[in-house]
Structures are given as structure tokens and as C-alpha cells.
Coordinates of C-alpha atoms and ligand atoms in Angstrom, one line a residue:
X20 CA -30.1 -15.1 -13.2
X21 CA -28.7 -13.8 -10.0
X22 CA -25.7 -12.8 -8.7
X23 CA -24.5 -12.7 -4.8
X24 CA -21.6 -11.7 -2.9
X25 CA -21.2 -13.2 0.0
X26 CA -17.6 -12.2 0.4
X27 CA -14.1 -10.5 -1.2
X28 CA -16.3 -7.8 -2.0
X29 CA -15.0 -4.3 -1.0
X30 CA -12.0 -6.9 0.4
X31 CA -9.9 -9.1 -0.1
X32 CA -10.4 -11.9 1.8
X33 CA -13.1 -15.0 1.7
X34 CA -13.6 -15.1 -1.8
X35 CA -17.7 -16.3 -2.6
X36 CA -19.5 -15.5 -5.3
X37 CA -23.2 -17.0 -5.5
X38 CA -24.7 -17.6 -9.5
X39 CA -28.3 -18.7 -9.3
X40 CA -30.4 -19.9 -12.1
X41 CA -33.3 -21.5 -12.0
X42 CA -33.4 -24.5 -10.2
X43 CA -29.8 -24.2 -9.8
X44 CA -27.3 -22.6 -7.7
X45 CA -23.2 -22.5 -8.5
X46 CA -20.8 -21.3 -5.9
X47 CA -17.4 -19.8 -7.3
X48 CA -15.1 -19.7 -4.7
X49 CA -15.4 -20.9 -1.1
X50 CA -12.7 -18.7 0.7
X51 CA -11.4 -18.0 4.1
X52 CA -12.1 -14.9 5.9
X53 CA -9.0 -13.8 7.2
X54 CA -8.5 -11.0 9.7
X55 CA -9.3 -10.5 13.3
X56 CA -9.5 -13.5 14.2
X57 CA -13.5 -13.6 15.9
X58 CA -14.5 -12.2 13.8
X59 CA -13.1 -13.8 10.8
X60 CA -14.1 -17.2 13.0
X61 CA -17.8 -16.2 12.9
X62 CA -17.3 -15.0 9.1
X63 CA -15.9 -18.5 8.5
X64 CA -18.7 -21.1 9.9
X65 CA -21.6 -19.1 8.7
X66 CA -20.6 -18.9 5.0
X67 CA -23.8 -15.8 4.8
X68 CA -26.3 -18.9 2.3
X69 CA -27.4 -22.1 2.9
X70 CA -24.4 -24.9 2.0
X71 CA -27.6 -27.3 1.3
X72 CA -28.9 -25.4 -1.4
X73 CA -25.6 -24.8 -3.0
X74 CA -26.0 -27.7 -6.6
X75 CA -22.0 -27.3 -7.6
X76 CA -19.2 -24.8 -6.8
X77 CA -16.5 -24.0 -9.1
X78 CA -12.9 -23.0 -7.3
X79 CA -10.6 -21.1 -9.3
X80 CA -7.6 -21.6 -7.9
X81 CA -6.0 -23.4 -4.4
X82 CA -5.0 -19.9 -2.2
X83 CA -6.9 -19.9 0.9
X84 CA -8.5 -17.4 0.8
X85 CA -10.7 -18.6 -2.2
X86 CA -11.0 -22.5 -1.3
X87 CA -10.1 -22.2 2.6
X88 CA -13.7 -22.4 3.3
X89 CA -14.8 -25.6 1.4
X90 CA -14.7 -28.2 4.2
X91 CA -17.5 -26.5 5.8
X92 CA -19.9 -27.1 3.4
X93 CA -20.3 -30.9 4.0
X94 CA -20.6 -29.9 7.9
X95 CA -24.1 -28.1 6.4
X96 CA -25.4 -31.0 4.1
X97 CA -23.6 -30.1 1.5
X98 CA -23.7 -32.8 -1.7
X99 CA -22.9 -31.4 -4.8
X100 CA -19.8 -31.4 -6.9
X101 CA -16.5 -29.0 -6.7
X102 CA -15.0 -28.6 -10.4
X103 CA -11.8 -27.3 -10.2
X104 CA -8.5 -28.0 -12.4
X105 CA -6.4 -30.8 -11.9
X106 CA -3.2 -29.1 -10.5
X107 CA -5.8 -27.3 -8.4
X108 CA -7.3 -30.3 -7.2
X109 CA -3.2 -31.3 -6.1
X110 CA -3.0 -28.3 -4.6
X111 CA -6.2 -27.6 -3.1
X112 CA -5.8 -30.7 -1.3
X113 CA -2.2 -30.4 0.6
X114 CA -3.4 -26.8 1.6
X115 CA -6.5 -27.8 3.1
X116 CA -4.8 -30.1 5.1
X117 CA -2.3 -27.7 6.1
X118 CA -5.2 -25.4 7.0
X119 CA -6.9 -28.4 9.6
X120 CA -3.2 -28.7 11.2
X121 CA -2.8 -25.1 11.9
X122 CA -6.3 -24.5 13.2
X123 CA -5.9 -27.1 15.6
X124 CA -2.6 -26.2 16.8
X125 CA -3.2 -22.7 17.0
X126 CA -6.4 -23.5 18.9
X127 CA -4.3 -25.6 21.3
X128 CA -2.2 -22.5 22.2
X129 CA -4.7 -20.0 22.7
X130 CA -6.7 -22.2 25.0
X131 CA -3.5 -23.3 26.8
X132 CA -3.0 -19.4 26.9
X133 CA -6.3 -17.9 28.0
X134 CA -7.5 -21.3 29.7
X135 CA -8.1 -18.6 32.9
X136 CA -11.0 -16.0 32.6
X137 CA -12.5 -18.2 29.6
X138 CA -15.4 -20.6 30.2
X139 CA -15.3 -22.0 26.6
X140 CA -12.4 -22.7 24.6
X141 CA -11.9 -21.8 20.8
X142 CA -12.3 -25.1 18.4
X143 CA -11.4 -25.4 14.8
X144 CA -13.5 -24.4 12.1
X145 CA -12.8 -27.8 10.5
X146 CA -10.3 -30.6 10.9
X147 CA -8.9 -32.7 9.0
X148 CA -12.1 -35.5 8.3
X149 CA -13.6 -32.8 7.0
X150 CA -11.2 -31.8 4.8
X151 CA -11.2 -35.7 3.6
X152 CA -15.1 -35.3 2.8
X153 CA -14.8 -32.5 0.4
X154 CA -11.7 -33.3 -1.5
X155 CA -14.0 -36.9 -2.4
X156 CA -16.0 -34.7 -4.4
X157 CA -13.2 -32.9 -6.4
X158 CA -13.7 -33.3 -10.3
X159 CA -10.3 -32.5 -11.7
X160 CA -10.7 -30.8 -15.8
X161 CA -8.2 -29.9 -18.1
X162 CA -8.1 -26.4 -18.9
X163 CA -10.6 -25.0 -22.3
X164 CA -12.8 -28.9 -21.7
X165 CA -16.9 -28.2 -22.1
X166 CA -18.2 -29.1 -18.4
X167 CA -20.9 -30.3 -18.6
X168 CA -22.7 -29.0 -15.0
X169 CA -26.1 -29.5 -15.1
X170 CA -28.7 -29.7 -18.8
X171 CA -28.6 -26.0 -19.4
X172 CA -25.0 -25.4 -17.7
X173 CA -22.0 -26.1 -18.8
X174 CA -18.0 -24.2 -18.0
X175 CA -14.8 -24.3 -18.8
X176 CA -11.5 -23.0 -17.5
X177 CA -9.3 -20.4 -18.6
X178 CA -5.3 -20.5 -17.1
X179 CA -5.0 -17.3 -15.3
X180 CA -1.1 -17.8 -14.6
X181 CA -1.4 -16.8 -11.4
X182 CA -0.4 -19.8 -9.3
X183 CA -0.2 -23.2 -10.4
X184 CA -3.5 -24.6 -11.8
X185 CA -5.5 -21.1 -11.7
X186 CA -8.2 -20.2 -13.8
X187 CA -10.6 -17.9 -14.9
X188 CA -14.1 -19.6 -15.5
X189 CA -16.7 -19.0 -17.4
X190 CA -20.2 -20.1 -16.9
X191 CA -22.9 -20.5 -19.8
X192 CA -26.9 -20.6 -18.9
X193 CA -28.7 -21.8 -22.2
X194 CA -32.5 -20.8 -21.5
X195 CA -35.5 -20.1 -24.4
X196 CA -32.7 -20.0 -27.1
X197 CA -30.9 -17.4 -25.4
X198 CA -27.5 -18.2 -24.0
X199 CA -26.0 -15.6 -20.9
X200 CA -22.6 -16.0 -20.3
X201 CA -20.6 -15.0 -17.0
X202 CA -17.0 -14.9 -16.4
X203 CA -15.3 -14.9 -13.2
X204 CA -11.6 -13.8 -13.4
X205 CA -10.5 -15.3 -10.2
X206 CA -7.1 -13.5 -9.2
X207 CA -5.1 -12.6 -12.6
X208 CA -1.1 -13.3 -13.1
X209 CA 1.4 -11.6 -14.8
X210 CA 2.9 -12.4 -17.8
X211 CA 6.7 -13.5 -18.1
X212 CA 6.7 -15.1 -14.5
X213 CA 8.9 -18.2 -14.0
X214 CA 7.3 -21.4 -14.2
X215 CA 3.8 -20.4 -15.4
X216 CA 2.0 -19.7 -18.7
X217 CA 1.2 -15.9 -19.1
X218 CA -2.8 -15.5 -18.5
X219 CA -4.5 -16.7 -21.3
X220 CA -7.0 -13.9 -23.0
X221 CA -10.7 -13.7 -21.8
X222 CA -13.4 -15.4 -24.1
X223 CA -16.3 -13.7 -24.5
X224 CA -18.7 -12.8 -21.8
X225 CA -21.8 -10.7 -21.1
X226 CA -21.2 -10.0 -17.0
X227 CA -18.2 -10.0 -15.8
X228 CA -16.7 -10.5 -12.5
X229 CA -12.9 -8.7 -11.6
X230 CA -10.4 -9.3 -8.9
X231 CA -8.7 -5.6 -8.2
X232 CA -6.2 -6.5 -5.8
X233 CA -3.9 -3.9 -7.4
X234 CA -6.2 -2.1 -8.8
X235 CA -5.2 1.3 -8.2
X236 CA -1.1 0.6 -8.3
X237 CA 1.4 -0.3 -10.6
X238 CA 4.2 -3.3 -10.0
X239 CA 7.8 -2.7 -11.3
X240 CA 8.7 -4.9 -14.1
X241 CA 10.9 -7.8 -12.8
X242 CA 13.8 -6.9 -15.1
X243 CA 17.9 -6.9 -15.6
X244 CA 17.5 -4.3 -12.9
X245 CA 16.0 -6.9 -10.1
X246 CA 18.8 -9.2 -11.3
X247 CA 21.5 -7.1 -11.0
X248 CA 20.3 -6.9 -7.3
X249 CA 20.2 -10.0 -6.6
X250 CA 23.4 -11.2 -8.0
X251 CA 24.9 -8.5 -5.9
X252 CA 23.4 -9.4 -2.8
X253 CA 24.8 -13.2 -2.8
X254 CA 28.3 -11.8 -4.2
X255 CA 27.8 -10.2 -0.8
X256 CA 27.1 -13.2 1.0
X257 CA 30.2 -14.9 -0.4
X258 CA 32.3 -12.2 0.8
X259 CA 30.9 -11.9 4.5
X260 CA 29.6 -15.7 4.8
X261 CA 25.6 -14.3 5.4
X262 CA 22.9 -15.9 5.7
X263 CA 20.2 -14.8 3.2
X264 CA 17.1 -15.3 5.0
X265 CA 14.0 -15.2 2.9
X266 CA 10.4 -15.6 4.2
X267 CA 8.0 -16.7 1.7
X268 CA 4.9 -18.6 1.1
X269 CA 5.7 -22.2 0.9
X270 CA 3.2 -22.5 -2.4
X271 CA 4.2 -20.8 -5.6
X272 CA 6.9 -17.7 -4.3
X273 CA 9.2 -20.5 -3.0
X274 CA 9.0 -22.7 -6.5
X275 CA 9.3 -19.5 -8.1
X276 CA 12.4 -18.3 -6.3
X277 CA 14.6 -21.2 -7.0
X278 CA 13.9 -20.7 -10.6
X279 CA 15.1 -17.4 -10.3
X280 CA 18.1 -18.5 -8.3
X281 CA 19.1 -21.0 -11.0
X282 CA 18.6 -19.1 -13.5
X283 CA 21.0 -16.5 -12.4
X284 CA 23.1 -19.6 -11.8
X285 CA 22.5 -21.0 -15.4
X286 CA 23.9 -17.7 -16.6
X287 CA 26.9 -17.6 -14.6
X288 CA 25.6 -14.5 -13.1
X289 CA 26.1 -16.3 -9.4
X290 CA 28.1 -18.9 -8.2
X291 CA 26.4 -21.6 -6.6
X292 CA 25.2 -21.1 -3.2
X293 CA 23.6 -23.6 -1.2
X294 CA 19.8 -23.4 -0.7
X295 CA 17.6 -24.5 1.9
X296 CA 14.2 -24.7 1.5
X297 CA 12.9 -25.7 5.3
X298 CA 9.0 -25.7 5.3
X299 CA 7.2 -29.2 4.9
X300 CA 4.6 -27.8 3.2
X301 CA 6.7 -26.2 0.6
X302 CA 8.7 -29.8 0.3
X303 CA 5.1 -31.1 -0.9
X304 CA 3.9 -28.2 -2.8
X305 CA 7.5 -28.9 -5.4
X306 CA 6.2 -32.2 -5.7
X307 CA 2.6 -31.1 -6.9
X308 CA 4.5 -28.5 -9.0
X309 CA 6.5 -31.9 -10.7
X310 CA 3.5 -33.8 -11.9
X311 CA 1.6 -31.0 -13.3
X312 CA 3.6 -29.7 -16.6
X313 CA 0.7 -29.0 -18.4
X314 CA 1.1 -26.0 -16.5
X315 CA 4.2 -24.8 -17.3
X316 CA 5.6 -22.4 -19.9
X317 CA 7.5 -23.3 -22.4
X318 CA 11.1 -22.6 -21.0
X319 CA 10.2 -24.7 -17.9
X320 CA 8.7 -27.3 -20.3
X321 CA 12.0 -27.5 -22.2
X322 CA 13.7 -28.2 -19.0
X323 CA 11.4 -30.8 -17.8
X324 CA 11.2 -32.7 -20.9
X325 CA 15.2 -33.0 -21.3
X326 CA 14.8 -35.1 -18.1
X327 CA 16.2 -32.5 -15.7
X328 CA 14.2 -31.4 -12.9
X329 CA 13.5 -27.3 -12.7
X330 CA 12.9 -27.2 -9.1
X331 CA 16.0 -29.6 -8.0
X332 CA 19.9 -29.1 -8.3
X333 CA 22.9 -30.3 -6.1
X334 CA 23.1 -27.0 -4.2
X335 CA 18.8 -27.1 -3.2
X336 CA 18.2 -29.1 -0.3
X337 CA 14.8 -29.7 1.5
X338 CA 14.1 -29.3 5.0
X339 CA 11.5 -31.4 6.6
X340 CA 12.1 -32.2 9.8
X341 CA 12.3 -29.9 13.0
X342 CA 15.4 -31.6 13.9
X343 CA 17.2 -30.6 10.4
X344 CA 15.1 -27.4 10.7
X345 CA 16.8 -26.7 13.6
X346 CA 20.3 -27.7 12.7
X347 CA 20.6 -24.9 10.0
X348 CA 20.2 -22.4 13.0
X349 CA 23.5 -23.0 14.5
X350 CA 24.8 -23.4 10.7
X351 CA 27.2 -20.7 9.1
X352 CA 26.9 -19.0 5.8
X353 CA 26.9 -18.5 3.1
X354 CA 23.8 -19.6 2.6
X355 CA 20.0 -18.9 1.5
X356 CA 17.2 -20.4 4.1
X357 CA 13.8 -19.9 2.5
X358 CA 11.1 -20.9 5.1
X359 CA 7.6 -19.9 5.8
X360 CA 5.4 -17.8 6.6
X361 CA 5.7 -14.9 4.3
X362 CA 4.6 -12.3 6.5
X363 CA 6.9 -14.1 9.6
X364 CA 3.8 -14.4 11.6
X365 CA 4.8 -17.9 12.7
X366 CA 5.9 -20.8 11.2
X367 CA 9.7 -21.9 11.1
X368 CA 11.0 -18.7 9.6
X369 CA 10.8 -16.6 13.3
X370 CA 13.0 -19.4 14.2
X371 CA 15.7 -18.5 11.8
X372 CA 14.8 -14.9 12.3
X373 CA 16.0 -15.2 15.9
X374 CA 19.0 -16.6 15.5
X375 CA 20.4 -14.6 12.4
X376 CA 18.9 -11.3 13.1
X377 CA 21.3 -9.7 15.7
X378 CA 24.3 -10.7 13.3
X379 CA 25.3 -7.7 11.0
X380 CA 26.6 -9.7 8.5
X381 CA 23.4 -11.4 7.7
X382 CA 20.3 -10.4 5.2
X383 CA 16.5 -10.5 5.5
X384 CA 14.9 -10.4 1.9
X385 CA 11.7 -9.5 1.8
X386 CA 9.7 -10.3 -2.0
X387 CA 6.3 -10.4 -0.7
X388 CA 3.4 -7.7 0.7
X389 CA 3.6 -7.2 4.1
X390 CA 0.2 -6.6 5.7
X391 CA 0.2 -4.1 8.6
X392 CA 1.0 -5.1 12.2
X393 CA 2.9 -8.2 11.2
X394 CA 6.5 -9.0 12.0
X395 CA 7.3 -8.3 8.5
X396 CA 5.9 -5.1 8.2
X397 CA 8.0 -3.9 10.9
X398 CA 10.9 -5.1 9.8
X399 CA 10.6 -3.6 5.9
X400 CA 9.5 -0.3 7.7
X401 CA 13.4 -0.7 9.2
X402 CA 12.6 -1.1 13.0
X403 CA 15.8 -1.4 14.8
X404 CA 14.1 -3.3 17.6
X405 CA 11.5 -5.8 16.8
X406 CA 9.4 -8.2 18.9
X407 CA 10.1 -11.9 18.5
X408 CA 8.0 -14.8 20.2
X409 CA 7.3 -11.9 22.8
X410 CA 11.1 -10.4 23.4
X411 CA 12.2 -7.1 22.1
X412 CA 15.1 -8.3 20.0
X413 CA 17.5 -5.7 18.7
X414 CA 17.9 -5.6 14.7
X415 CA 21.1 -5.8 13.2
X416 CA 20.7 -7.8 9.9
X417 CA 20.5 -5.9 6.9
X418 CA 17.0 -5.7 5.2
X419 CA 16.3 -5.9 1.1
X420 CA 13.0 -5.9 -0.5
X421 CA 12.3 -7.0 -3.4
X422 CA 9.6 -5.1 -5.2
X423 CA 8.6 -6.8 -9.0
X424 CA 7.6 -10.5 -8.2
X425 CA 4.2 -9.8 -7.3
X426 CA 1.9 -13.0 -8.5
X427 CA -1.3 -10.4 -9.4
X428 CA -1.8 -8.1 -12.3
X429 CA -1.5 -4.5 -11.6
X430 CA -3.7 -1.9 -12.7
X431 CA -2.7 -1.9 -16.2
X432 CA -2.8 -5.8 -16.6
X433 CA -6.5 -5.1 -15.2
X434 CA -7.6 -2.5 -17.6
X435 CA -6.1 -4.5 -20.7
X436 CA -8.1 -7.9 -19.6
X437 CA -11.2 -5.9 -19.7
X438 CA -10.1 -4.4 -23.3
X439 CA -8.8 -7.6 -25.2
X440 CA -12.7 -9.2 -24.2
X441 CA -14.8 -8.7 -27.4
X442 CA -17.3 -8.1 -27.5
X443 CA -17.0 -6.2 -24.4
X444 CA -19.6 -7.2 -21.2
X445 CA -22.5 -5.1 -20.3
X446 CA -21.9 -5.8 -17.1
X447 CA -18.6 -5.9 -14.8
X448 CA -18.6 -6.5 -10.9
X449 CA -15.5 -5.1 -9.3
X450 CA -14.5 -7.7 -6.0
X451 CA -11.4 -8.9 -4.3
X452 CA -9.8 -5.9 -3.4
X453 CA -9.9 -3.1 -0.6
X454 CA -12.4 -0.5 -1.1
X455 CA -9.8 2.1 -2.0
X456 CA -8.6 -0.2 -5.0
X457 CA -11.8 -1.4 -6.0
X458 CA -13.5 2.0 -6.7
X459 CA -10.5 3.2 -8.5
X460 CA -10.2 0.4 -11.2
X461 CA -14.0 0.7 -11.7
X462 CA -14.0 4.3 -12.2
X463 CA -10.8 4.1 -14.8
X464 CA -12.7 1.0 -16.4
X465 CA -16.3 3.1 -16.5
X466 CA -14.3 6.1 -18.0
X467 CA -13.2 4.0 -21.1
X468 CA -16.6 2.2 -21.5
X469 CA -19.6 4.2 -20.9
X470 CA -21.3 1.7 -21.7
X471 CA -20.7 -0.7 -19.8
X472 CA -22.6 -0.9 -16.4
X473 CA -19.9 -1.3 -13.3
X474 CA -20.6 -2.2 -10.0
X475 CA -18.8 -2.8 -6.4
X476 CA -20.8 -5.0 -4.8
X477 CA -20.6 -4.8 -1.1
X478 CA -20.9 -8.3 0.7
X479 CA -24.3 -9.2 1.0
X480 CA -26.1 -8.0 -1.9
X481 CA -27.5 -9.3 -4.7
X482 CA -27.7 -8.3 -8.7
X483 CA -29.9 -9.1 -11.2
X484 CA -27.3 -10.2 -14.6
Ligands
LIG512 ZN1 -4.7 -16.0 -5.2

């Protein structure tokens, strides 16, 4: 067998991983290159392998940056079959369509923009028809089933409690009696997050491959501590009639966030405060989240199953429409507006960013990474003027971060996956993380197991397992 990396290695973006055995070839992962955006264009429509030859691909879970890139495979020929889980398959399939939309708008901007001094204009990378061709070969499994892929290779999935539906998977090659077995982690969770299952153990494998996001740092625990904060901060609101302003990604932190909320609400930690989650992709993401409680841990399963709804309450209230979106800008608070993007590189959330940010009496709460040169960044670094939609827009509004509700295992979390598989791999490939994290975890993970062979793949190459 063969391994290739054809992407998230010695990064984190545009997760693909290439498995060939003879005769057949299994893609885990088709992510989106995300970057500069040229390059991460070119990166993006030349996946680096032939989408014809690819038999099956196996997606671990529905964030971008590991299935972004699936509609382009049937632009290439491609006619094989794209296992995933069934909440991933829900997921997978409002994202990618959310993807097409913003391409195409985006593209509509920067041609408007730079329609002078350009002789072709930027296109999409896919739309949505596209995206409709490769969610018709989606097979939804339930986690730990056999599947059956092709005679001598089967997989299974593993919950990896990092967003809803994520798995690790694990691939088994039978050949001449012998049987190799590969697992790909996918990106890990943490445990004791809301909502999720904690990350179930790895099975057994002989080759390994390890997300290392974090691998070189360690999160704070998301404790009484983080809850004493946030119990302050809307006490404050109360008192000064703030708005809390929260970016967030509309899949997974929002969910997570009003579980938080009413929990602290539950325990008459808070008094109710009303909530307003304004993103129409996060609107449908809550409704994905309601029809997959197979997912759920046990406190969130107790909730469902008494006939309440975790992720609704009198005081939550949806935002879809740009009208209604644009009605909470004039509103006063106290109130909490969670709205997308995360980073406040566009979306709704610059909107309210705009109108709340020159008021002293308001909040920004940042509970997210914040990548550098983003709106974001700025902001948590504590510029007092900051640029928004183009004007230099003077800071008033107090900022907060919140620092433990990271969805990916830290270092720790990485080294004990490696140490609760037994027997241990003889093989591990380090990818999806920056070069700085990825060299670190492998040389803490080669210092505790000589034996084990480790390798950073850089994105190209190819391994014999
Ligand atoms: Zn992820």
C-alpha cells in the first residue's frame, strides 16, 4: 500500500490524504485550500491526482477545509462513492451549499471591483449543480458499522467529538492472509464539551495518520473559572444595557454557545437574557443538530428525550432575514447577538460590529482563534482604531476573550490518543497542522516510542505503509 499527501501536510488547510492498494484508490478527505486567495484558487481546482482514478473517498467530518473540495471531483469524471456519517452527510450538505453561494458572491464583488485593468474575471471553483452532483453519491453509516468498500476493503467510523458527526476512520486491506490496517484521526475533540460525545478511543491500527493542530500548546480547561466570567459579563450587561456581541462560526461554536448560555441559566447563575442568533446558515445548522441525537452525550440526550428542545428556549430567537438582521442594529440592550463569521471577515457580524463598536457600554467576545490580519485579530490584539468595510472606525466597546472552548485536542489529548492505541502503530504520519506544531508533537511522540517510525509528510510525497 501507498500513502499520499496531497494536502494539510505541514498545514492546516485542504485536508487530502491518498490510500492506494491495488487496484484501488481511497481518498480521505477532500478539503479546501484556504489562504491567499490565487493561490489557494489554483490549489483548489487542481486537487495535485487524478479525480478519475479516485474508487471511493471517505470524509471525516463536514468543516471545509476537509470536504470543501468534493464538488470538484465530478467536474473531473469522478464516479465513485463518498462514505461519510449520517450527521455528516446533513452537514456536509448545507455547507457545501453555503460554500457555492459565497464563491459566487464574492466573485461578483471582486469582478465588479477590479473589472478595470483585468481582462478575465475570477469564476467560482464550483456552484451549486455541482455541489447537487456530489451530495447524490453520499452513503450515510452509523458509527462502529463494517463498510463494506470494495472485496478486500472494508471501514468503519470512530466518533471523534469534534463537531457533530466526526469521525476517525479506519481502513482494513485484507491481502494473502495478511490484514494492514490504517487509521486516520481526522481532527480530534475534547472531552466534556457541550452537546458531543467525548472522542471515543482508537482501535487498533498499524499506520497511523494525526491531525496536530495544537500540537505543540496546551488549552485551558473550560471550568467554574470560565463560568464565573461569563456570568459576570451579562450581570454587566444587565446593569449598563450592552450588547454582547459574539462572532462565531455558524456550525458547532454557535450550538455550543447556547448550551452554555442555558446552562448557566438552568443554574440560576444568570438571569435570562435575550439571544439572537442572526446567521441563516447557523438557523439550519440547529436544525441538523435536532435530527441527529445519536450524536449527543448523555446530558443533551436526557434533555432531548424529555421532549424539550436543547438548542431552543423563549429568550433564543433566530435571525434569518436581512430585514430582521438589520432591525437588531438599531435595537438596545441588553442583549447577546451571535452572528457569523468567526474571524469578522464578512458576513453579518461586521454589520453589528459597526453599529455597536463606538458605544462604551457594549462588549465584543471573542471564543474563537483569530488568524492573523483579520478583523478579529486586531481587535483581540486591542487596536483602538480598526478598519471596517474600508473606514477607520474608532474602538470603544470593551473586548473579552474567551480562551477554553477550543473544538481540537491539545497537545496532551494528542499524545494520550497515541498511547491508549494497543498495540501501538509502527507507523504514524503527523498532518494538519503548521510546521512549527507538527514537528513538535512528532518529536514528543518519537521520544516516548522509539519504536515507532514518525513522519511529516510534506504535500506531495508519497510513503510506502
Ligand atoms: Zn475540523
Amino acid at each position: 500500500m501507498k500513502l499520499s499527501f496531497y494536502g494539510a501536510a505541514r498545514s492546516v488547510t485542504g485536508s487530502r490524504h491518498m490510500l492506494d492498494m491495488p487496484g484501488f484508490r481511497l481518498l480521505f478527505d477532500c478539503g479546501m485550500f484556504q489562504g491567499r486567495r490565487e493561490e489557494a484558487a489554483q490549489q483548489n481546482r487542481d486537487l495535485g491526482f487524478d479525480p478519475k482514478s479516485v474508487s471511493a473517498v471517505l470524509l471525516s467530518h463536514a468543516h471545509i477545509d476537509h470536504s470543501g473540495a468534493l464538488p470538484v471531483l465530478p467536474q473531473h469524471g469522478f464516479s465513485g462513492k463518498v462514505y461519510v456519517t449520517r450527521a455528516t452527510a446533513d452537514l456536509a450538505g448545507i455547507m457545501l451549499e453555503d460554500s457555492a453561494r459565497i464563491q459566487q458572491n464574492d466573485c461578483r464583488y471582486v469582478n465588479k471591483k477590479e473589472k478595470r485593468g483585468r481582462t478575465t474575471c475570477i469564476r467560482p471553483i464550483y456552484n451549486s449543480d455541482d455541489v447537487r452532483k456530489i451530495l447524490k453519491r453520499f452513503e450515510g453509516e452509523r458509527y462502529g458499522n463494517q463498510i463494506n468498500i470494495a472485496p478486500r476493503v472494508t471501514a468503519s467510523f470512530h466518533d471523534a467529538g469534534h463537531i457533530l458527526g466526526s469521525a476517525a476512520i479506519r481502513v482494513k486491506y485484507k491481502a494473502r492472509g495478511n490484514t494492514t490496517t490504517v487509521l486516520f484521526s481526522g481532527d480530534l475533540g475534547r472531552s466534556e464539551m457541550p452537546i458531543l460525545r467525548d472522542p471515543e478511543p482508537p482501535p487498533p491500527c498499524d499506520v497511523l495518520i494525526l491531525e496536530s493542530t495544537y500540537g505543540d500548546r496546551l488549552h485551558e480547561r473550560a471550568g467554574e473559572e470560565m463560568k464565573q466570567k461569563a456570568q459576570e459579563l451579562i450581570a454587566h450587561a444587565k446593569t449598563h444595557k450592552s450588547k454582547i456581541i459574539v462572532p462565531a462560526f455558524a456550525v458547532g461554536r454557535t450550538q455550543e454557545l447556547v448550551m452554555r448560555i442555558k446552562q448557566l441559566v438552568g443554574e440560576g447563575r444568570v438571569d435570562p437574557i435575550p439571544i439572537y442568533i442572526d446567521s441563516p446558515l447557523a438557523g439550519k445548522a440547529t436544525e441538523v443538530f435536532r435530527r441527529h441525537p445519536e450524536c449527543y452525550d448523555e446530558e443533551t440526550l436526557k434533555t432531548f428525550t424529555a421532549d424539550r428542545d436543547p438548542f431552543a428556549s423563549r429568550y433564543i430567537h433566530f435571525v434569518s432575514s436581512p430585514e430582521d438582521s438589520k432591525r437588531l442594529n438599531m435595537m438596545k440592550g441588553p442583549c447577546v447577538i451571535i452572528s457569523s463569521s468567526g474571524m469578522c471577515e464578512g458576513g453579518r457580524v461586521v454589520h453589528h460590529l459597526k453599529h455597536a463598536i463606538q458605544d462604551e457600554a457594549n462588549i465584543i467576545v471573542f471564543v474563537g482563534f483569530q488568524a492573523e490580519h483579520t478583523l478579529g485579530r486586531k481587535l483581540v490584539e486591542g487596536w483602538d482604531v480598526v478598519p471596517i468595510f474600508g473606514v477607520p472606525t474608532q474602538r470603544r466597546a470593551q473586548i473579552v476573550k474567551f480562551n477554553g472552548l477550543s473544538a481540537h485536542a491539545d497537545r496532551n489529548d494528542l499524545l494520550a490518543y497515541v498511547r491508549a492505541i494497543n498495540p501501538l502503530p509502527s507507523k504514524i504520519f503527523i498532518v494538519h497542522g503548521e510546521e512549527k506544531q507538527a514537528l513538535s508533537l512528532g518529536a514528543a511522540i518519537q521520544a516516548e516510542h522509539p519504536n515507532i517510525e514518525v513522519q511529516i509528510p510534506h504535500r506531495g510525497s508519497s510513503h510506502e505503509v
